[in-house]
Amino acid sequence: MTTALLLIMLVLLLAGFPMMTTLLAAAAAGFLFFFQMGPEFIIQQMIAGIRPSALVAVPMFILAADIITRGATANRLLDVAMAFVGHVRGGMAVTTALSCAMFGALSGSTQATVVGVGSIMRPKMLQQGYKDSFTMALIINASDIALLIPPSIGMIIYGVVSGTSVAELFIAGIGPGLLLMLLLAGYCYVYARIQGIPLGDKYSWRQRLRTCRRAILPLLLPVMTIGGIYTGVFSPTEAAAVSVLYALILEVLIFRRVKLSDLSSIALSTGMITAVVFILVAAGSAFSWVISFAQIPQQILSGIGLLQASPTELLIIISIAFFIGCMFVDPIVVMLILVPIFAPAVRLSGLDPVLVGTIVTLQAAIGSATPPFGCDIFTAIAVFRRPYIDVIRGSFPFFLILLLMSVLLIMFPPITLFLRDLAFR
């Protein structure tokens, strides 16, 4: 059965079918031919996959990201970052990394961050003398922070698939997200020093205060989202609803950069993205049920000895598997397929599921920015209108930084678990 399912998926992928069709075809083969179950069972499992209430947060965070991307919020956040670090060596690049963290705290999406930050910061970095290859690679890889800093859409999907608390995952992602931002900022400083990038203008404290005042309202959005979850005022799903309402108030009523007539196109864009996500989740849920019912994960894990692996060895193998998978396939699909496979080994090892979820999310983010088929690369190609080779040319140093980040999370779990334990233990 395992061989048959793999062959079905491989043939359909090579024939150019979308991943949704591939997953559904493999699931249907399992239900109809191996288990002799009718199509109604497939529908049941698909509906069960999109039934968890935590998934309601996904379209709402996507909608909030669409609203602020079209409004004034992104520019005001970028101005704050520029005011405080723009004058240091490599300040423009450091501003870009910091902006990705702030924008990620609003959108939860790497692709939205590439669009929102990249479209504004790339012209400024080029004007200051940065190479275009470095600029594009920085934007693509710094967008990984958006998948770690809450609200992370990747963490929502992982939490639903694995049964892990989304609220705990959100809080656990803050430490790794900030550490990754600092590592990228350090490399930006070294690069600017070697390349002789000129210093930017230094803002006076009066200008900084003025910039901060203009950004107070946008900065309240992540504070409300994270603070509300941290204090237990509302759940991640309720935080998503608050994000949408607050984004609408900001952009429609206060900044007036988004008109009521724009909301229909924003809603349509959100609906299309949400439909793709939910169809993948539904198809992946049916496929996951098939492989779980057939005990394929246990067969695979016992066949390669993973059930006897130490926790550290298991984390390394999980990291490699998810990284490679996300290089070729959408991270959501990889989570839907691989999380159920590794679940038995994770339970036996005694690993904290929140730690595993954070590491999996990091690998999904890295894979999204890594050739050959990282989804952020193709987003950058569309936004920057540059050929594929130009977009990926400067990626190698950032890959090393992200590899270091992966090692640090595996070797030092408190980086991930400290804030989670402080909030929930």
Short mmCIF file of C-alpha atoms in Angstrom, two decimals, residues 63-423:
data_model
loop_
_atom_site.label_atom_id
_atom_site.label_comp_id
_atom_site.label_asym_id
_atom_site.label_seq_id
_atom_site.Cartn_x
_atom_site.Cartn_y
_atom_site.Cartn_z
CA LEU A 63 -7.57 39.38 5.97
CA ALA A 64 -5.84 41.58 8.56
CA ALA A 65 -2.56 41.23 6.63
CA ASP A 66 -4.27 42.21 3.36
CA ILE A 67 -5.77 45.31 4.95
CA ILE A 68 -2.55 46.62 6.52
CA THR A 69 -0.51 45.81 3.39
CA ARG A 70 -2.72 48.14 1.35
CA GLY A 71 -2.82 50.82 4.03
CA ALA A 72 -0.39 53.07 5.89
CA THR A 73 0.57 50.67 8.69
CA ALA A 74 3.56 49.11 6.93
CA ASN A 75 5.16 52.48 6.12
CA ARG A 76 4.78 53.74 9.67
CA LEU A 77 6.41 50.64 11.12
CA LEU A 78 9.30 50.91 8.67
CA ASP A 79 9.79 54.55 9.66
CA VAL A 80 10.16 53.54 13.33
CA ALA A 81 12.81 50.96 12.52
CA MET A 82 14.69 53.44 10.32
CA ALA A 83 14.60 56.15 12.99
CA PHE A 84 16.41 54.02 15.57
CA VAL A 85 18.87 51.88 13.58
CA GLY A 86 19.09 53.55 10.17
CA HIS A 87 22.26 55.50 11.09
CA VAL A 88 24.39 52.57 12.31
CA ARG A 89 26.71 50.59 10.04
CA GLY A 90 24.44 48.51 7.83
CA GLY A 91 21.49 50.38 9.27
CA MET A 92 19.30 50.13 6.19
CA ALA A 93 19.74 46.34 6.09
CA VAL A 94 19.21 46.06 9.85
CA THR A 95 16.06 48.14 9.41
CA THR A 96 14.85 45.62 6.85
CA ALA A 97 15.38 42.70 9.25
CA LEU A 98 13.67 44.58 12.09
CA SER A 99 10.82 45.56 9.79
CA CYS A 100 10.27 41.93 8.81
CA ALA A 101 9.91 41.09 12.51
CA MET A 102 7.41 43.90 13.09
CA PHE A 103 5.45 43.17 9.92
CA GLY A 104 5.47 39.46 10.76
CA ALA A 105 3.88 40.32 14.11
CA LEU A 106 1.00 41.81 12.11
CA SER A 107 0.60 39.38 9.22
CA GLY A 108 1.91 35.94 10.28
CA SER A 109 2.83 35.24 6.65
CA THR A 110 6.27 35.11 5.00
CA GLN A 111 4.87 35.93 1.58
CA ALA A 112 2.93 38.95 2.86
CA THR A 113 6.14 40.13 4.55
CA VAL A 114 8.13 39.79 1.30
CA VAL A 115 5.53 41.96 -0.43
CA GLY A 116 4.95 44.48 2.37
CA VAL A 117 8.58 45.06 3.38
CA GLY A 118 10.35 44.26 0.11
CA SER A 119 8.40 46.65 -2.08
CA ILE A 120 9.34 49.54 0.22
CA MET A 121 12.85 48.68 1.43
CA ARG A 122 14.47 47.31 -1.75
CA PRO A 123 14.59 50.67 -3.59
CA LYS A 124 16.00 52.36 -0.47
CA MET A 125 18.73 49.74 -0.02
CA LEU A 126 19.74 49.93 -3.68
CA GLN A 127 19.92 53.70 -3.45
CA GLN A 128 22.32 53.43 -0.50
CA GLY A 129 24.71 51.13 -2.40
CA TYR A 130 23.70 47.58 -1.42
CA LYS A 131 24.00 44.92 -4.10
CA ASP A 132 20.66 43.77 -5.45
CA SER A 133 21.54 40.10 -4.84
CA PHE A 134 22.17 40.83 -1.14
CA THR A 135 19.04 42.97 -0.87
CA MET A 136 16.68 40.40 -2.33
CA ALA A 137 18.23 37.52 -0.35
CA LEU A 138 17.94 39.51 2.88
CA ILE A 139 14.26 40.30 2.30
CA ILE A 140 13.40 36.70 1.38
CA ASN A 141 15.23 35.16 4.34
CA ALA A 142 14.33 37.81 6.92
CA SER A 143 10.69 37.09 6.09
CA ASP A 144 11.24 33.75 7.88
CA ILE A 145 10.82 35.71 11.11
CA ALA A 146 7.15 36.17 10.22
CA LEU A 147 6.54 32.43 10.57
CA LEU A 148 8.06 32.39 14.07
CA ILE A 149 6.71 35.63 15.55
CA PRO A 150 3.01 35.33 16.45
CA PRO A 151 0.53 35.32 14.86
CA SER A 152 2.07 32.58 12.71
CA ILE A 153 -0.19 30.86 10.18
CA GLY A 154 2.31 27.97 10.05
CA MET A 155 2.00 27.46 13.81
CA ILE A 156 -1.79 27.43 13.56
CA ILE A 157 -1.64 24.66 10.95
CA TYR A 158 0.91 22.68 12.98
CA GLY A 159 -1.16 23.07 16.14
CA VAL A 160 -4.31 21.80 14.42
CA VAL A 161 -2.58 18.82 12.76
CA SER A 162 -0.65 17.75 15.87
CA GLY A 163 -3.15 18.71 18.56
CA THR A 164 -0.68 21.13 20.18
CA SER A 165 -1.85 24.32 21.89
CA VAL A 166 -1.72 27.18 19.37
CA ALA A 167 -1.46 29.73 22.18
CA GLU A 168 1.64 27.99 23.59
CA LEU A 169 3.18 27.77 20.12
CA PHE A 170 2.62 31.49 19.60
CA ILE A 171 4.38 32.45 22.83
CA ALA A 172 7.20 29.94 22.21
CA GLY A 173 7.94 31.49 18.81
CA ILE A 174 8.82 34.91 20.21
CA GLY A 175 12.30 33.98 21.52
CA PRO A 176 13.47 32.21 18.34
CA GLY A 177 12.01 35.00 16.19
CA LEU A 178 13.92 37.71 18.06
CA LEU A 179 17.13 35.63 18.05
CA LEU A 180 16.89 35.13 14.29
CA MET A 181 16.42 38.87 13.84
CA LEU A 182 19.58 39.56 15.89
CA LEU A 183 21.63 37.01 13.89
CA LEU A 184 20.52 38.59 10.61
CA ALA A 185 21.23 42.09 11.95
CA GLY A 186 24.75 41.00 12.96
CA TYR A 187 25.47 39.70 9.47
CA CYS A 188 24.10 42.92 7.95
CA TYR A 189 26.54 44.93 10.08
CA VAL A 190 29.51 42.79 9.00
CA TYR A 191 28.47 42.88 5.33
CA ALA A 192 28.09 46.67 5.33
CA ARG A 193 31.49 47.10 6.97
CA ILE A 194 33.22 44.84 4.41
CA GLN A 195 31.45 46.45 1.44
CA GLY A 196 31.98 50.00 2.70
CA ILE A 197 28.29 50.91 2.69
CA PRO A 198 27.93 54.57 3.74
CA LEU A 199 26.18 55.47 6.96
CA GLY A 200 22.64 56.78 6.85
CA ASP A 201 21.35 59.98 8.38
CA LYS A 202 20.95 60.00 12.15
CA TYR A 203 17.56 61.00 13.48
CA SER A 204 17.31 63.42 16.39
CA TRP A 205 15.39 62.29 19.45
CA ARG A 206 12.68 64.78 18.55
CA GLN A 207 12.30 63.08 15.14
CA ARG A 208 12.32 59.64 16.73
CA LEU A 209 9.58 60.60 19.16
CA ARG A 210 7.52 62.05 16.31
CA THR A 211 7.96 58.84 14.31
CA CYS A 212 7.01 56.71 17.32
CA ARG A 213 3.88 58.78 17.90
CA ARG A 214 2.83 58.16 14.29
CA ALA A 215 3.34 54.42 14.82
CA ILE A 216 1.71 54.01 18.23
CA LEU A 217 -1.59 52.80 16.80
CA PRO A 218 -0.02 50.22 14.41
CA LEU A 219 2.27 48.97 17.19
CA LEU A 220 -0.73 48.37 19.43
CA LEU A 221 -1.93 45.61 17.09
CA PRO A 222 0.78 43.01 17.96
CA VAL A 223 0.69 44.18 21.59
CA MET A 224 -3.03 43.44 21.79
CA THR A 225 -2.69 40.13 19.96
CA ILE A 226 0.24 38.75 21.95
CA GLY A 227 -0.71 40.41 25.23
CA GLY A 228 -4.29 39.19 25.00
CA ILE A 229 -3.18 35.61 24.43
CA TYR A 230 -0.46 35.84 27.10
CA THR A 231 -2.86 37.16 29.75
CA GLY A 232 -5.67 34.82 28.77
CA VAL A 233 -8.04 37.64 27.80
CA PHE A 234 -8.80 35.90 24.52
CA SER A 235 -7.84 32.83 22.50
CA PRO A 236 -5.77 32.89 19.29
CA THR A 237 -9.00 32.73 17.27
CA GLU A 238 -10.47 35.68 19.15
CA ALA A 239 -7.12 37.49 18.73
CA ALA A 240 -7.49 37.06 14.97
CA ALA A 241 -10.95 38.63 15.06
CA VAL A 242 -9.61 41.55 17.10
CA SER A 243 -6.79 41.98 14.56
CA VAL A 244 -9.25 42.31 11.68
CA LEU A 245 -11.44 44.78 13.54
CA TYR A 246 -8.46 46.88 14.62
CA ALA A 247 -6.92 46.84 11.13
CA LEU A 248 -10.22 48.06 9.67
CA ILE A 249 -10.51 50.85 12.23
CA LEU A 250 -6.92 51.95 11.54
CA GLU A 251 -6.96 51.92 7.77
CA VAL A 252 -10.58 52.87 7.02
CA LEU A 253 -11.48 55.32 9.80
CA ILE A 254 -8.20 56.75 11.13
CA PHE A 255 -5.55 56.65 8.36
CA ARG A 256 -8.18 56.53 5.58
CA ARG A 257 -5.81 54.78 3.21
CA VAL A 258 -8.31 51.97 2.55
CA LYS A 259 -11.73 52.92 1.19
CA LEU A 260 -14.92 50.99 1.76
CA SER A 261 -14.97 50.27 -1.97
CA ASP A 262 -11.58 48.51 -1.60
CA LEU A 263 -12.93 45.99 0.92
CA SER A 264 -14.59 43.83 -1.73
CA SER A 265 -11.31 43.25 -3.60
CA ILE A 266 -9.48 42.69 -0.29
CA ALA A 267 -12.10 40.15 0.78
CA LEU A 268 -11.88 38.42 -2.61
CA SER A 269 -8.09 38.14 -2.31
CA THR A 270 -8.40 36.76 1.23
CA GLY A 271 -11.09 34.33 0.12
CA MET A 272 -8.96 32.93 -2.69
CA ILE A 273 -5.94 32.39 -0.43
CA THR A 274 -8.11 30.89 2.30
CA ALA A 275 -9.78 28.53 -0.15
CA VAL A 276 -6.39 27.20 -1.27
CA VAL A 277 -5.27 26.71 2.34
CA PHE A 278 -8.47 24.96 3.45
CA ILE A 279 -8.64 22.68 0.41
CA LEU A 280 -5.06 21.60 1.13
CA VAL A 281 -5.88 21.05 4.81
CA ALA A 282 -8.97 19.00 3.95
CA ALA A 283 -7.14 16.86 1.38
CA GLY A 284 -4.18 16.43 3.72
CA SER A 285 -6.48 15.37 6.56
CA ALA A 286 -7.99 12.59 4.44
CA PHE A 287 -4.52 11.46 3.36
CA SER A 288 -3.24 11.56 6.94
CA TRP A 289 -6.13 9.38 8.09
CA VAL A 290 -5.29 6.79 5.44
CA ILE A 291 -1.62 6.52 6.39
CA SER A 292 -2.45 6.54 10.11
CA PHE A 293 -5.14 3.83 9.78
CA ALA A 294 -2.72 1.67 7.79
CA GLN A 295 0.00 2.28 10.46
CA ILE A 296 2.40 3.43 7.77
CA PRO A 297 4.18 5.87 10.12
CA GLN A 298 4.99 3.09 12.58
CA GLN A 299 6.29 0.90 9.76
CA ILE A 300 8.50 3.67 8.39
CA LEU A 301 9.83 4.73 11.79
CA SER A 302 10.58 1.19 12.96
CA GLY A 303 12.14 0.36 9.59
CA ILE A 304 14.72 3.12 9.93
CA GLY A 305 15.12 2.78 13.70
CA LEU A 306 13.65 6.17 14.63
CA LEU A 307 11.53 4.74 17.45
CA GLN A 308 14.80 4.04 19.30
CA ALA A 309 16.44 7.36 18.44
CA SER A 310 17.45 9.79 21.18
CA PRO A 311 15.52 13.09 21.44
CA THR A 312 18.39 15.07 19.89
CA GLU A 313 18.78 12.61 17.02
CA LEU A 314 15.04 12.72 16.39
CA LEU A 315 15.02 16.53 16.29
CA ILE A 316 17.88 16.52 13.78
CA ILE A 317 16.08 14.01 11.54
CA ILE A 318 12.80 15.94 11.79
CA SER A 319 14.60 19.18 10.90
CA ILE A 320 16.24 17.63 7.84
CA ALA A 321 13.00 16.00 6.67
CA PHE A 322 10.93 19.19 6.94
CA PHE A 323 13.65 21.38 5.45
CA ILE A 324 14.01 19.16 2.38
CA GLY A 325 10.25 18.80 2.01
CA CYS A 326 9.60 22.55 2.14
CA MET A 327 12.26 23.16 -0.50
CA PHE A 328 10.01 21.42 -3.01
CA VAL A 329 6.42 21.61 -1.70
CA ASP A 330 4.25 24.17 0.08
CA PRO A 331 4.97 24.10 3.86
CA ILE A 332 1.31 23.45 4.69
CA VAL A 333 1.35 20.28 2.57
CA VAL A 334 4.61 19.13 4.16
CA MET A 335 3.16 19.59 7.65
CA LEU A 336 0.00 17.68 6.71
CA ILE A 337 2.03 14.74 5.43
CA LEU A 338 5.04 14.56 7.77
CA VAL A 339 3.60 15.55 11.16
CA PRO A 340 1.45 12.38 11.41
CA ILE A 341 4.43 10.26 10.31
CA PHE A 342 6.73 11.56 13.03
CA ALA A 343 4.03 11.80 15.72
CA PRO A 344 4.56 8.28 17.20
CA ALA A 345 8.31 8.81 17.57
CA VAL A 346 7.79 12.25 19.14
CA ARG A 347 5.40 10.77 21.72
CA LEU A 348 7.77 7.93 22.61
CA SER A 349 10.78 10.25 22.91
CA GLY A 350 9.10 12.48 25.49
CA LEU A 351 9.94 15.63 23.52
CA ASP A 352 7.91 18.72 24.29
CA PRO A 353 5.46 19.09 21.36
CA VAL A 354 5.79 22.89 21.53
CA LEU A 355 9.57 22.60 21.03
CA VAL A 356 9.03 20.23 18.10
CA GLY A 357 6.41 22.56 16.62
CA THR A 358 8.71 25.57 16.79
CA ILE A 359 11.55 23.67 15.12
CA VAL A 360 9.20 22.34 12.44
CA THR A 361 7.91 25.88 11.81
CA LEU A 362 11.48 27.18 11.51
CA GLN A 363 12.32 24.49 8.96
CA ALA A 364 9.16 25.32 7.03
CA ALA A 365 10.23 28.97 6.96
CA ILE A 366 13.77 28.09 5.84
CA GLY A 367 12.48 25.78 3.11
CA SER A 368 10.14 28.53 1.90
CA ALA A 369 13.17 30.72 1.18
CA THR A 370 15.47 28.01 -0.20
CA PRO A 371 15.93 26.91 -3.84
CA PRO A 372 14.75 25.23 -5.93
CA PHE A 373 11.04 25.78 -5.23
CA GLY A 374 10.74 27.84 -2.04
CA CYS A 375 7.44 29.74 -2.30
CA ASP A 376 8.99 33.02 -1.08
CA ILE A 377 11.42 32.94 -4.00
CA PHE A 378 8.60 32.99 -6.51
CA THR A 379 6.82 35.72 -4.55
CA ALA A 380 10.01 37.80 -4.79
CA ILE A 381 10.30 37.11 -8.54
CA ALA A 382 6.77 38.50 -8.98
CA VAL A 383 7.28 41.52 -6.71
CA PHE A 384 10.81 42.51 -7.79
CA ARG A 385 10.42 41.44 -11.43
CA ARG A 386 13.84 39.85 -11.50
CA PRO A 387 14.87 36.46 -12.97
CA TYR A 388 15.12 33.39 -10.77
CA ILE A 389 18.95 33.25 -10.76
CA ASP A 390 19.27 36.89 -9.68
CA VAL A 391 16.82 36.38 -6.81
CA ILE A 392 18.64 33.39 -5.30
CA ARG A 393 22.24 34.48 -6.04
CA GLY A 394 22.94 35.97 -2.58
CA SER A 395 21.16 33.32 -0.49
CA PHE A 396 24.07 31.13 0.68
CA PRO A 397 25.28 33.26 3.66
CA PHE A 398 21.71 33.50 4.91
CA PHE A 399 21.30 29.74 4.59
CA LEU A 400 24.30 29.33 6.92
CA ILE A 401 22.74 31.73 9.44
CA LEU A 402 19.48 29.79 9.37
CA LEU A 403 21.39 26.53 9.75
CA LEU A 404 23.07 28.01 12.85
CA MET A 405 19.64 29.02 14.12
CA SER A 406 18.40 25.44 13.72
CA VAL A 407 21.37 24.08 15.68
CA LEU A 408 20.81 26.59 18.48
CA LEU A 409 17.15 25.63 18.90
CA ILE A 410 18.01 21.92 19.02
CA MET A 411 20.92 22.31 21.44
CA PHE A 412 19.33 24.94 23.70
CA PRO A 413 15.58 24.25 24.14
CA PRO A 414 15.12 27.10 26.70
CA ILE A 415 15.41 29.56 23.78
CA THR A 416 12.02 28.23 22.73
CA LEU A 417 10.47 27.13 26.00
CA PHE A 418 11.44 29.90 28.45
CA LEU A 419 8.60 32.31 27.62
CA ARG A 420 6.12 29.45 27.17
CA ASP A 421 6.95 28.12 30.64
CA LEU A 422 6.73 31.62 32.07
CA ALA A 423 3.27 32.15 30.58
#
